[in-house]
CSV table of C-alpha atoms and ligand atoms in Angstrom, one decimal:
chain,number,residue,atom,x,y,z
A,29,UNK,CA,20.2,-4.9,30.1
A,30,UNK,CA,18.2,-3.3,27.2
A,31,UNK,CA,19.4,-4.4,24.0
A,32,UNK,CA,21.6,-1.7,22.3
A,33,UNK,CA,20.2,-0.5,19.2
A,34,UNK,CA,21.8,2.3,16.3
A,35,UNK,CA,19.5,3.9,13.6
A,36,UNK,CA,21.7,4.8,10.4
A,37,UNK,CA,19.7,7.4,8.5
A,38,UNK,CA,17.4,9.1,10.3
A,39,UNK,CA,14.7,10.5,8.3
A,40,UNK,CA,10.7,9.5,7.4
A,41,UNK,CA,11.5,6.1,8.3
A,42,UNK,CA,14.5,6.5,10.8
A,43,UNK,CA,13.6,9.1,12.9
A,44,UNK,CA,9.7,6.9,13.7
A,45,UNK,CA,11.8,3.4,14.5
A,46,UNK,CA,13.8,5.5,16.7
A,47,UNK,CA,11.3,7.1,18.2
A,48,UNK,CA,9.5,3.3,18.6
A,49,UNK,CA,12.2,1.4,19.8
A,50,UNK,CA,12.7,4.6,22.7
A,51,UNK,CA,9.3,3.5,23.9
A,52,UNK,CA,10.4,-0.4,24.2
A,53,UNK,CA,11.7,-1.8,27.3
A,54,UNK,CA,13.8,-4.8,26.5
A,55,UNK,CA,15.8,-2.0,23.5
A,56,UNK,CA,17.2,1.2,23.3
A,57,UNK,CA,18.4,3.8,21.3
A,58,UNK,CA,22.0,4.4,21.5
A,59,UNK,CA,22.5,6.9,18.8
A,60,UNK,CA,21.4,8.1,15.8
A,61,UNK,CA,23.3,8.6,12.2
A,62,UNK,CA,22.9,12.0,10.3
A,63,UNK,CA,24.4,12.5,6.3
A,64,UNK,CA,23.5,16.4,6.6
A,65,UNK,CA,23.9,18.6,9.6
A,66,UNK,CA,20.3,20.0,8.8
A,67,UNK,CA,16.7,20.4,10.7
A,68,UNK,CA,16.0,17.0,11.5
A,69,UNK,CA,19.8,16.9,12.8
A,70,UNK,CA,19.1,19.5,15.0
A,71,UNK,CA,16.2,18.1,16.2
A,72,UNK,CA,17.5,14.2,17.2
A,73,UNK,CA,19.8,16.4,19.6
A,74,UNK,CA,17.4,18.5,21.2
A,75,UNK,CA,15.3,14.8,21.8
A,76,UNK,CA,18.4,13.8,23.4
A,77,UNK,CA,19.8,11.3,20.6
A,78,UNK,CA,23.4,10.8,20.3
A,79,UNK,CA,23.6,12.3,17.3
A,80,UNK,CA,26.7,10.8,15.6
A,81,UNK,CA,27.6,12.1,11.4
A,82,UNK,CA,27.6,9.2,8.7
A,83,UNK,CA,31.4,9.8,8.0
A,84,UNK,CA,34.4,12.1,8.4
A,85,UNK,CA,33.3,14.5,5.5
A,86,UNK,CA,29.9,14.3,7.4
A,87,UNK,CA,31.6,15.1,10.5
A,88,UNK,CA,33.3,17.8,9.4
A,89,UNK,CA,29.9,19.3,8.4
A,90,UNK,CA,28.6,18.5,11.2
A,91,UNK,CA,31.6,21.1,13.1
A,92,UNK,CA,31.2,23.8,10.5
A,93,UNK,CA,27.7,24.1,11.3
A,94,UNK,CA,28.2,24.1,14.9
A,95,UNK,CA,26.1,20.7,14.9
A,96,UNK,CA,27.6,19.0,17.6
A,97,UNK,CA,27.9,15.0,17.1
A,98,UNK,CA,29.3,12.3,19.0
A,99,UNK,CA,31.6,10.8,16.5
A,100,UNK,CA,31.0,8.9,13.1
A,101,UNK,CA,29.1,6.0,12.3
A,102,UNK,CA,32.3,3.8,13.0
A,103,UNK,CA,32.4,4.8,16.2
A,104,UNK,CA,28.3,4.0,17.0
A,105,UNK,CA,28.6,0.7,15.6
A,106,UNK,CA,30.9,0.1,18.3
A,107,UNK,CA,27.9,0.6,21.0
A,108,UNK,CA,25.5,-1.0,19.2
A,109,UNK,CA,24.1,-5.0,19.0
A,110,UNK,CA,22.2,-4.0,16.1
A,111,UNK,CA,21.8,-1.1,13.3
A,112,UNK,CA,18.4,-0.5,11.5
A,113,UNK,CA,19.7,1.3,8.5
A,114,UNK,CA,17.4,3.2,7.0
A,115,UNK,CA,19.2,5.3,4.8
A,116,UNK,CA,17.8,5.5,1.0
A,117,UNK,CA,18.4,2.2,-0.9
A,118,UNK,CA,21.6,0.7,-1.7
A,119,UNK,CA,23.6,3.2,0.3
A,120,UNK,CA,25.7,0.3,0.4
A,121,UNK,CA,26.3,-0.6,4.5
A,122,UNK,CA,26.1,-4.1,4.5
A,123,UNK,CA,30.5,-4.8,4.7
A,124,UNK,CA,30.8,-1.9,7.4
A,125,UNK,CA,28.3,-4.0,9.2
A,126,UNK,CA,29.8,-7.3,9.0
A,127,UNK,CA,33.2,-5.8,9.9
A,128,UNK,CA,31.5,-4.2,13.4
A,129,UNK,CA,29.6,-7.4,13.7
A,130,UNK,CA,26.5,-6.0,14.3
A,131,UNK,CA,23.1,-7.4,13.2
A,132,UNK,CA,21.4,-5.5,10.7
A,133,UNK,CA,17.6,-4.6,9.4
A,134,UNK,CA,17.1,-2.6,6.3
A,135,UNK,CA,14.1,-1.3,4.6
A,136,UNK,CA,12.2,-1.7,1.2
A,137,UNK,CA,14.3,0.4,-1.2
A,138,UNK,CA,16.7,-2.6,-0.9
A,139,UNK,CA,16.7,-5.8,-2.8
A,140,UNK,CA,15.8,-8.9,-1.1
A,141,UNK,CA,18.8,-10.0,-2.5
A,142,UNK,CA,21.0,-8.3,0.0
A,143,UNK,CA,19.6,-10.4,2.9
A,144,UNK,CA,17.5,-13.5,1.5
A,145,UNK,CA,15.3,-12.8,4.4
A,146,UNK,CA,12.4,-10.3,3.9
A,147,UNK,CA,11.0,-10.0,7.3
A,148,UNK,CA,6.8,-9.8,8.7
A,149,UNK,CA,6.2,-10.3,12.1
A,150,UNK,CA,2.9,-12.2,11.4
A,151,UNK,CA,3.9,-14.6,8.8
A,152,UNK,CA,7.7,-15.4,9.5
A,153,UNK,CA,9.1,-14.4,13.0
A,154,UNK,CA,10.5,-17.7,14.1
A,155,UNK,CA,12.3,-18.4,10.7
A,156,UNK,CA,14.0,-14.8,11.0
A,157,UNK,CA,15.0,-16.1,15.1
A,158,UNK,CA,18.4,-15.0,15.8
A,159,UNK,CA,19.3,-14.1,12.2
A,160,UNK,CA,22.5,-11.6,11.4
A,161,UNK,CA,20.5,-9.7,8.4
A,162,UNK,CA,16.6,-9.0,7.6
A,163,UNK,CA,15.2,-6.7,5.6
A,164,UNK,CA,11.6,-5.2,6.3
A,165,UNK,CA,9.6,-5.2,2.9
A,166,UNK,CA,8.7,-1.7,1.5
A,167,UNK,CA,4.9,-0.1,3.0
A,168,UNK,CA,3.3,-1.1,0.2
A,169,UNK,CA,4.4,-4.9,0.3
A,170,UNK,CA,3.9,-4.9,4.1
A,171,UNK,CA,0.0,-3.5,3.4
A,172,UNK,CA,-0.9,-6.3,1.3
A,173,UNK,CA,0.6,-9.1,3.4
A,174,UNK,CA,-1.1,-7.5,6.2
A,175,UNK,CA,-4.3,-8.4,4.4
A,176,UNK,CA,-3.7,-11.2,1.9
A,177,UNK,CA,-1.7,-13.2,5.0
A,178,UNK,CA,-5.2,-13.8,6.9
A,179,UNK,CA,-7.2,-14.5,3.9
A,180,UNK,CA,-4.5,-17.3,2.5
A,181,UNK,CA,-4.3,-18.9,6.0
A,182,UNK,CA,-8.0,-18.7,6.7
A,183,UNK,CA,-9.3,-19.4,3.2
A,184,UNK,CA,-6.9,-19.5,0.7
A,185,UNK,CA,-6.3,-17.6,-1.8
A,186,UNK,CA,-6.4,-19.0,-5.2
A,187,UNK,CA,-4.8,-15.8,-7.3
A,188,UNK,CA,-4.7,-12.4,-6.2
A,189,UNK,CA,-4.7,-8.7,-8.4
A,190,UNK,CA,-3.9,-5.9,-6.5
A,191,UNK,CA,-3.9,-2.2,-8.2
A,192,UNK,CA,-1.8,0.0,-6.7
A,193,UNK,CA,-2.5,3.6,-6.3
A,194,UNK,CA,0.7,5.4,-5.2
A,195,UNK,CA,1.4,8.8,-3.4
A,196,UNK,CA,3.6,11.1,-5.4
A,197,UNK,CA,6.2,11.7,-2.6
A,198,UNK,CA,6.0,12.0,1.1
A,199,UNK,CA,4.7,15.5,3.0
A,200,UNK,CA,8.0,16.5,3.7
A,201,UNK,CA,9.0,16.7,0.6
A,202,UNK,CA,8.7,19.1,-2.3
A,203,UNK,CA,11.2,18.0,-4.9
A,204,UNK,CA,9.4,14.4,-6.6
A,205,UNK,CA,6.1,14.2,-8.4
A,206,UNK,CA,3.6,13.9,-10.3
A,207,UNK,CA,2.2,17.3,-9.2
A,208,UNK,CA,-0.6,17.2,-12.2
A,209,UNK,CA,-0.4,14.0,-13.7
A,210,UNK,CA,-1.2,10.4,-13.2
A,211,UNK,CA,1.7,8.2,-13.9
A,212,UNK,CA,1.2,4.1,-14.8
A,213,UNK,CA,4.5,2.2,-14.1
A,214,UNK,CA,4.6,0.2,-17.1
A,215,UNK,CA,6.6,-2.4,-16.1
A,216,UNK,CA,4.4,-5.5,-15.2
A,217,UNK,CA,3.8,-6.7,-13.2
A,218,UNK,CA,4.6,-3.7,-10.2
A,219,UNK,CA,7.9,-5.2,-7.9
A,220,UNK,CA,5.2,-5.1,-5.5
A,221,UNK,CA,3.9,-8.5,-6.2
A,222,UNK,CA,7.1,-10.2,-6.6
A,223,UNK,CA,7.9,-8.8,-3.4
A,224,UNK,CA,5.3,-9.8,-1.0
A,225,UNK,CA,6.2,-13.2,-2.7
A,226,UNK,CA,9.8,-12.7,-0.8
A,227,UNK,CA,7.3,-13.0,2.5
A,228,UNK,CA,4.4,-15.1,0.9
A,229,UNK,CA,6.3,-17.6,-1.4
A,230,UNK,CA,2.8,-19.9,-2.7
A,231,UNK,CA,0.7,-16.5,-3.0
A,232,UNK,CA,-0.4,-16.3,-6.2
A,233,UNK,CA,-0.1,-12.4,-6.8
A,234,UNK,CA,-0.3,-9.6,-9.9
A,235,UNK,CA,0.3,-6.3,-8.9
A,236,UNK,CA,-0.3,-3.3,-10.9
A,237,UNK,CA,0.9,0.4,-10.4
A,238,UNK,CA,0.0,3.9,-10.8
A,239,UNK,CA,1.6,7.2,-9.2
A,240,UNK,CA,-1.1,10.0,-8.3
A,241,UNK,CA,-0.6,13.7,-7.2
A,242,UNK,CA,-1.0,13.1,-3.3
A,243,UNK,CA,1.0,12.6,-0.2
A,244,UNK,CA,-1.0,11.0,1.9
A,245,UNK,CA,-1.5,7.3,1.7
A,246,UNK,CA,-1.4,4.8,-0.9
A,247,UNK,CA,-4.6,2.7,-2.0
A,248,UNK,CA,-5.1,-0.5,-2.8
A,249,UNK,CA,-7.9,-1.7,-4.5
A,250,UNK,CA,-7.9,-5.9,-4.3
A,251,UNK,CA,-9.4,-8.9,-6.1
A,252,UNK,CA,-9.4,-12.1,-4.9
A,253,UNK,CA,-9.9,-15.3,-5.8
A,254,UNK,CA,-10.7,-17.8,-2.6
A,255,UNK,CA,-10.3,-21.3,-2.8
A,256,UNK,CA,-13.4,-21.7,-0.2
A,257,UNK,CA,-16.3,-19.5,-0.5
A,258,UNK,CA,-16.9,-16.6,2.3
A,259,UNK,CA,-19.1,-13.9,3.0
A,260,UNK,CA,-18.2,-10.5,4.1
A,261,UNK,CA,-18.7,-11.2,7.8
A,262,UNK,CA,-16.7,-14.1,7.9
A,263,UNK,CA,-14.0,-11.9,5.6
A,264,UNK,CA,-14.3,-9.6,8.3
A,265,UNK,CA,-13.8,-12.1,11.1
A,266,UNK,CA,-10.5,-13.1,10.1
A,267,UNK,CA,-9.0,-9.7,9.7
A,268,UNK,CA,-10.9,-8.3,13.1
A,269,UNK,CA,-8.1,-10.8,14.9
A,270,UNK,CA,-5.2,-8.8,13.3
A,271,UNK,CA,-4.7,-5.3,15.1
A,272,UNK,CA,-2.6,-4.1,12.3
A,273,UNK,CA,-5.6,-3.8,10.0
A,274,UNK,CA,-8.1,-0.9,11.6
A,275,UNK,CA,-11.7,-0.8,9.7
A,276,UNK,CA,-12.7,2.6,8.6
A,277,UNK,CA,-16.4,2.9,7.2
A,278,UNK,CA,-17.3,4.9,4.3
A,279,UNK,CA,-20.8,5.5,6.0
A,280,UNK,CA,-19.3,6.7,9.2
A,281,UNK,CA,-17.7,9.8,6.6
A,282,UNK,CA,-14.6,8.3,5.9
A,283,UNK,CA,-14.9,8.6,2.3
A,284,UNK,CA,-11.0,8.9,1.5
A,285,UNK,CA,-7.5,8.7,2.6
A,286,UNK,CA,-8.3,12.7,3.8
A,287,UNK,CA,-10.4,11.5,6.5
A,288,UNK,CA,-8.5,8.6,7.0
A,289,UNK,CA,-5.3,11.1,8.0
A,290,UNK,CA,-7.5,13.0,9.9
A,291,UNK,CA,-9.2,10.2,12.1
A,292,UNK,CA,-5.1,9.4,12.7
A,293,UNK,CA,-4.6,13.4,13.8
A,294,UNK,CA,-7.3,12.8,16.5
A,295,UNK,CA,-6.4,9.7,17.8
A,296,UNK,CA,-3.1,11.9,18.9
A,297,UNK,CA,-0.5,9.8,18.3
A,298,UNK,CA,3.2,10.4,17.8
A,299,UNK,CA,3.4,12.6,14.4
A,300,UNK,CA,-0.1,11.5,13.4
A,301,UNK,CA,1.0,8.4,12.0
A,302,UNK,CA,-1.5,5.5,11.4
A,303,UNK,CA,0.2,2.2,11.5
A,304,UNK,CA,-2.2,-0.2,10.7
A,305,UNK,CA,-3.6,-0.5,7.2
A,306,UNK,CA,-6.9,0.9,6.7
A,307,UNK,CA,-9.7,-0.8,5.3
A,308,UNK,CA,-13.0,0.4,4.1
A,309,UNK,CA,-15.6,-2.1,6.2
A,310,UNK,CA,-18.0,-1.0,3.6
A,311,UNK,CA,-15.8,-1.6,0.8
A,312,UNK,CA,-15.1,-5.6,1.1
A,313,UNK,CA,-18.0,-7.5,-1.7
A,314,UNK,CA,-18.4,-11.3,-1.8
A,315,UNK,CA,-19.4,-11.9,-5.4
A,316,UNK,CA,-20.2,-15.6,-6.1
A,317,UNK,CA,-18.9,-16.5,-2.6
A,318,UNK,CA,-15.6,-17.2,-3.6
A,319,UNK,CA,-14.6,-13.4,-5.9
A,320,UNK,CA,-13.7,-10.9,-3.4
A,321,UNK,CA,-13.1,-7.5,-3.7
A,322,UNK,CA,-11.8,-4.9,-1.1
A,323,UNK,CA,-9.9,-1.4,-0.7
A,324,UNK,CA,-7.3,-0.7,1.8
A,325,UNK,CA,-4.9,2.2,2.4
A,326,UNK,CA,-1.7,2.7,3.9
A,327,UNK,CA,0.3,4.9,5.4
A,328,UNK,CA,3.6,4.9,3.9
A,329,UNK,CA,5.7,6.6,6.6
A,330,UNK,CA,4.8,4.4,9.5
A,331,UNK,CA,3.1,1.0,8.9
A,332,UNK,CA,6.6,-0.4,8.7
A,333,UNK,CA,7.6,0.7,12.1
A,334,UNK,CA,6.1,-1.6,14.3
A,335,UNK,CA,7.7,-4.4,11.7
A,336,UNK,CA,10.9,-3.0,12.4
A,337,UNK,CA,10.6,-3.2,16.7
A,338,UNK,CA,9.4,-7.2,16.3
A,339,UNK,CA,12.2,-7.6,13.3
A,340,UNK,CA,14.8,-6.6,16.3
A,341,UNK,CA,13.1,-8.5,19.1
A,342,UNK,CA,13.6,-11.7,16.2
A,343,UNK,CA,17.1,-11.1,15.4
A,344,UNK,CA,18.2,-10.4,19.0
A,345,UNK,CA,16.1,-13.2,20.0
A,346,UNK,CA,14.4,-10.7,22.8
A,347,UNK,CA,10.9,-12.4,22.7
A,348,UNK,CA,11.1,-16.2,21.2
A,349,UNK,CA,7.2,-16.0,20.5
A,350,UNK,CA,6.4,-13.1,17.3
A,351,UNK,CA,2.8,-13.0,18.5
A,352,UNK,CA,4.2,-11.7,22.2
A,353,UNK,CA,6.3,-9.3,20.3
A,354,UNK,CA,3.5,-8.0,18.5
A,355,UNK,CA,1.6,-7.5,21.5
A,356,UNK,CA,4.4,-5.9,23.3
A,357,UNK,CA,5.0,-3.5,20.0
A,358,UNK,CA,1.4,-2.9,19.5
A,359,UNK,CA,0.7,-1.9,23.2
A,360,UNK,CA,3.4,0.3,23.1
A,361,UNK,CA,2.5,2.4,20.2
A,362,UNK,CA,-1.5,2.2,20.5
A,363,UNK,CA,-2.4,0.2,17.9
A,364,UNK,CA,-5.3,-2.1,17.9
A,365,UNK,CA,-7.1,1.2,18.9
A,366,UNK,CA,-7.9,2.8,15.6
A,367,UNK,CA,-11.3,0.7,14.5
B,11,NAD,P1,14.6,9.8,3.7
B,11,NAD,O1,15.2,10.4,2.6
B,11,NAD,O2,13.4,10.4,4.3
B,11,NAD,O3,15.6,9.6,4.9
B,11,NAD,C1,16.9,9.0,4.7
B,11,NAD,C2,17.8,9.6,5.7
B,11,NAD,O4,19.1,9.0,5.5
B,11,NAD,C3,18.0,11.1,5.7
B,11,NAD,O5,18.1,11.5,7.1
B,11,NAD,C4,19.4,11.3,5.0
B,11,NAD,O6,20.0,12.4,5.5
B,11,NAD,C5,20.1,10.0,5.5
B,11,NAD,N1,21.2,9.6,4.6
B,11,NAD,C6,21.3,9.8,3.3
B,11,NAD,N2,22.4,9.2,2.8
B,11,NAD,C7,23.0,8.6,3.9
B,11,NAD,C8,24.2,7.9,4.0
B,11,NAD,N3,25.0,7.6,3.0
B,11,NAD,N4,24.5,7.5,5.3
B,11,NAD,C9,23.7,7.7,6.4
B,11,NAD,N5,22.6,8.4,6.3
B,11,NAD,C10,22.2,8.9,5.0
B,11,NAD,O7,14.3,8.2,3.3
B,11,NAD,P2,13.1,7.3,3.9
B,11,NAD,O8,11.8,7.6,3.1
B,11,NAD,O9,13.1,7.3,5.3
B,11,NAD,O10,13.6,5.9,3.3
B,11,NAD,C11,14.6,5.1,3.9
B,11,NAD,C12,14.3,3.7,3.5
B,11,NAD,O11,13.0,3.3,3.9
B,11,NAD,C13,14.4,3.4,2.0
B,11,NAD,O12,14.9,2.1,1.8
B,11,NAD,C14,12.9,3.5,1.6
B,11,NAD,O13,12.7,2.8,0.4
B,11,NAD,C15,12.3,2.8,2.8
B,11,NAD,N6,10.9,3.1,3.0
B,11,NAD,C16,10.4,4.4,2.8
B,11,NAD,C17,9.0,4.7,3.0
B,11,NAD,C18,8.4,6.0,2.7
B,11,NAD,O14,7.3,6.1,2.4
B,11,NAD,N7,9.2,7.1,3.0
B,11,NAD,C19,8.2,3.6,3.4
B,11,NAD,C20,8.7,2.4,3.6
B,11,NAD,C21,10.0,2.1,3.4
């Protein structure tokens, strides 16, 4: 029998995990939980979720806009071997979990802290084997260990400084910013380098940050210290084995994360989305064989979701080996396809 799975919160994130777990064979979706009766409510139905409301007061929302749910979250739980919560951070699930006994994966916006397991199906899918809680690191974190991972386990990597350039907000959404302004976090270094260390413990890794005015993608532009010298082939050898990362090449016309988003529209996928990180082919320099330097982008709203379908085949202990998960995951939603 498929494994039984609940998504609490479904919006950017929630609504594409449910979407990707539908398309698994070994999982299912057996509903999906709504705060608001709005849109994307309305929408889960007409897909034929079991739409259930996040709590009484919810519910009754729910009936006065005609909205009709299945029940509360409660009452999901009850169906479900697992939750993937991804409702905005600390939205404070984790006791209602432990009383329905359900396993549980959140997202980035939380602290490692909550589960003491951050979770990437490349680096540490047996340790996360049969675990209760896991927490999928945010798109940003997930990006770089997509990329550093290789590099440390191929080369090693002697210290790394990445410099974060991050959208504003996501497309569906008008109320955030910078809408004309570039904003430097000036806290240092970025969480994001303490937080692929949650994955990557030994990496030695410096992250700075900067918002920009732009949905899109993030970027990421890397230096790297190896420990053995390289050249850009072989550099390009090691990641050409990981189908999460898709080459783009600035010579080809993909100049920016615009063409980027629109080489993802054409290879038709669900809502555009491009799950692997980008990198520019023509971007990656080998100075004094062991300096490199590369960019990369990432799209925020989905390169976590294939994370999340091999972070519930680990927890449910559905595949034993996270390399056949990834397959399975990566057939499933076209990836390996994109360059
Ligand atoms: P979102 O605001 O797009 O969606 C959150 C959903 O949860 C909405 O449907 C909302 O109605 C619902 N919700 C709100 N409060 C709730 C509650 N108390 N109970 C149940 N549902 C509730 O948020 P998102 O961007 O999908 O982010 C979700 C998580 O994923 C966060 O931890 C975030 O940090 C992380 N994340 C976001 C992105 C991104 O770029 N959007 C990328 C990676 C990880």
């Amino acid at each position: 029998m498929p494994a039984r799975i609940a998504i609490n919160g479904y919006g950017t994130i929630g609504k594409r995990v449910a979407d990707a777990v539908a398309l698994q064979g070994d999982m299912h979706v057996v509903g999906v939980v709504k705060a608001r009766p709005d849109f994307e409510a309305k929408l889960a139905a007409r897909k034929s979720y079991a739409l259930y409301a996040a709590s009484e007061h919810a519910l009754r929302k729910f009936e006065k806009a005609g909205v009709k749910a299945s029940g509360v979250l409660e009452d999901v739980l009850k169906e479900a071997d697992l939750v993937v919560d991804c409702t905005p951070e600390e939205s404070g699930y984790k006791k209602l979990y432990e009383k329905a006994g359900v396993k549980a994966i959140w997202q980035g916006g939380e602290e490692h802290a909550l589960t003491n397991l951050s979770f990437n199906a490349a680096v540490n899918y047996a340790e996360c084997l049969g675990a209760t809680f896991v927490r999928v690191p945010s798109c940003n974190t997930t990006g770089l260990i997509r990329t550093l991972y290789p590099l440390d386990a191929g080369l090693g990597v002697e210290r790394a400084l990445a410099v974060m350039v991050r959208r504003a907000t996501d497309p569906g959404d008008s109320k955030k910013g910078p809408i004309n302004a570039i904003e430097p976090e000036l806290e240092m270094p970025s969480h994001h380098g303490p937080d692929v260390q949650t994955v990557l413990p030994q990496l030695d890794i410096h992250t700075i940050a900067l918002k920009v005015p732009t949905t899109l993608m993030h970027v990421h532009a890397v230096s790297v210290d190896l420990k053995k010298a390289a050249d850009e082939e072989r550099i390009a050898e090691l990641w050409k084995r990981q189908p999460r990362i898709a080459f783009v090449e600035g010579g080809e016309g993909v100049k920016s994360t615009a063409q980027i988003m629109e080489m993802a529209r054409d290879l038709s996928r669900n809502r555009s989305d491009l799950y692997e990180v980008a990198v520019w082919r023509d971007g990656v320099h080998v100075v004094d064989g062991k300096r490199l330097y590369y960019f990369q982008a990432v799209h925020q709203e989905s390169d976590v979701v294939p994370e999340n379908v091999d972070a519930i085949r680990a927890l449910l202990e559905l595949e034993k080996e996270g390399r056949r998960s990834m397959e399975k995951t990566d057939r499933s939603l076209g990836i390996g396809l994109a360059g």
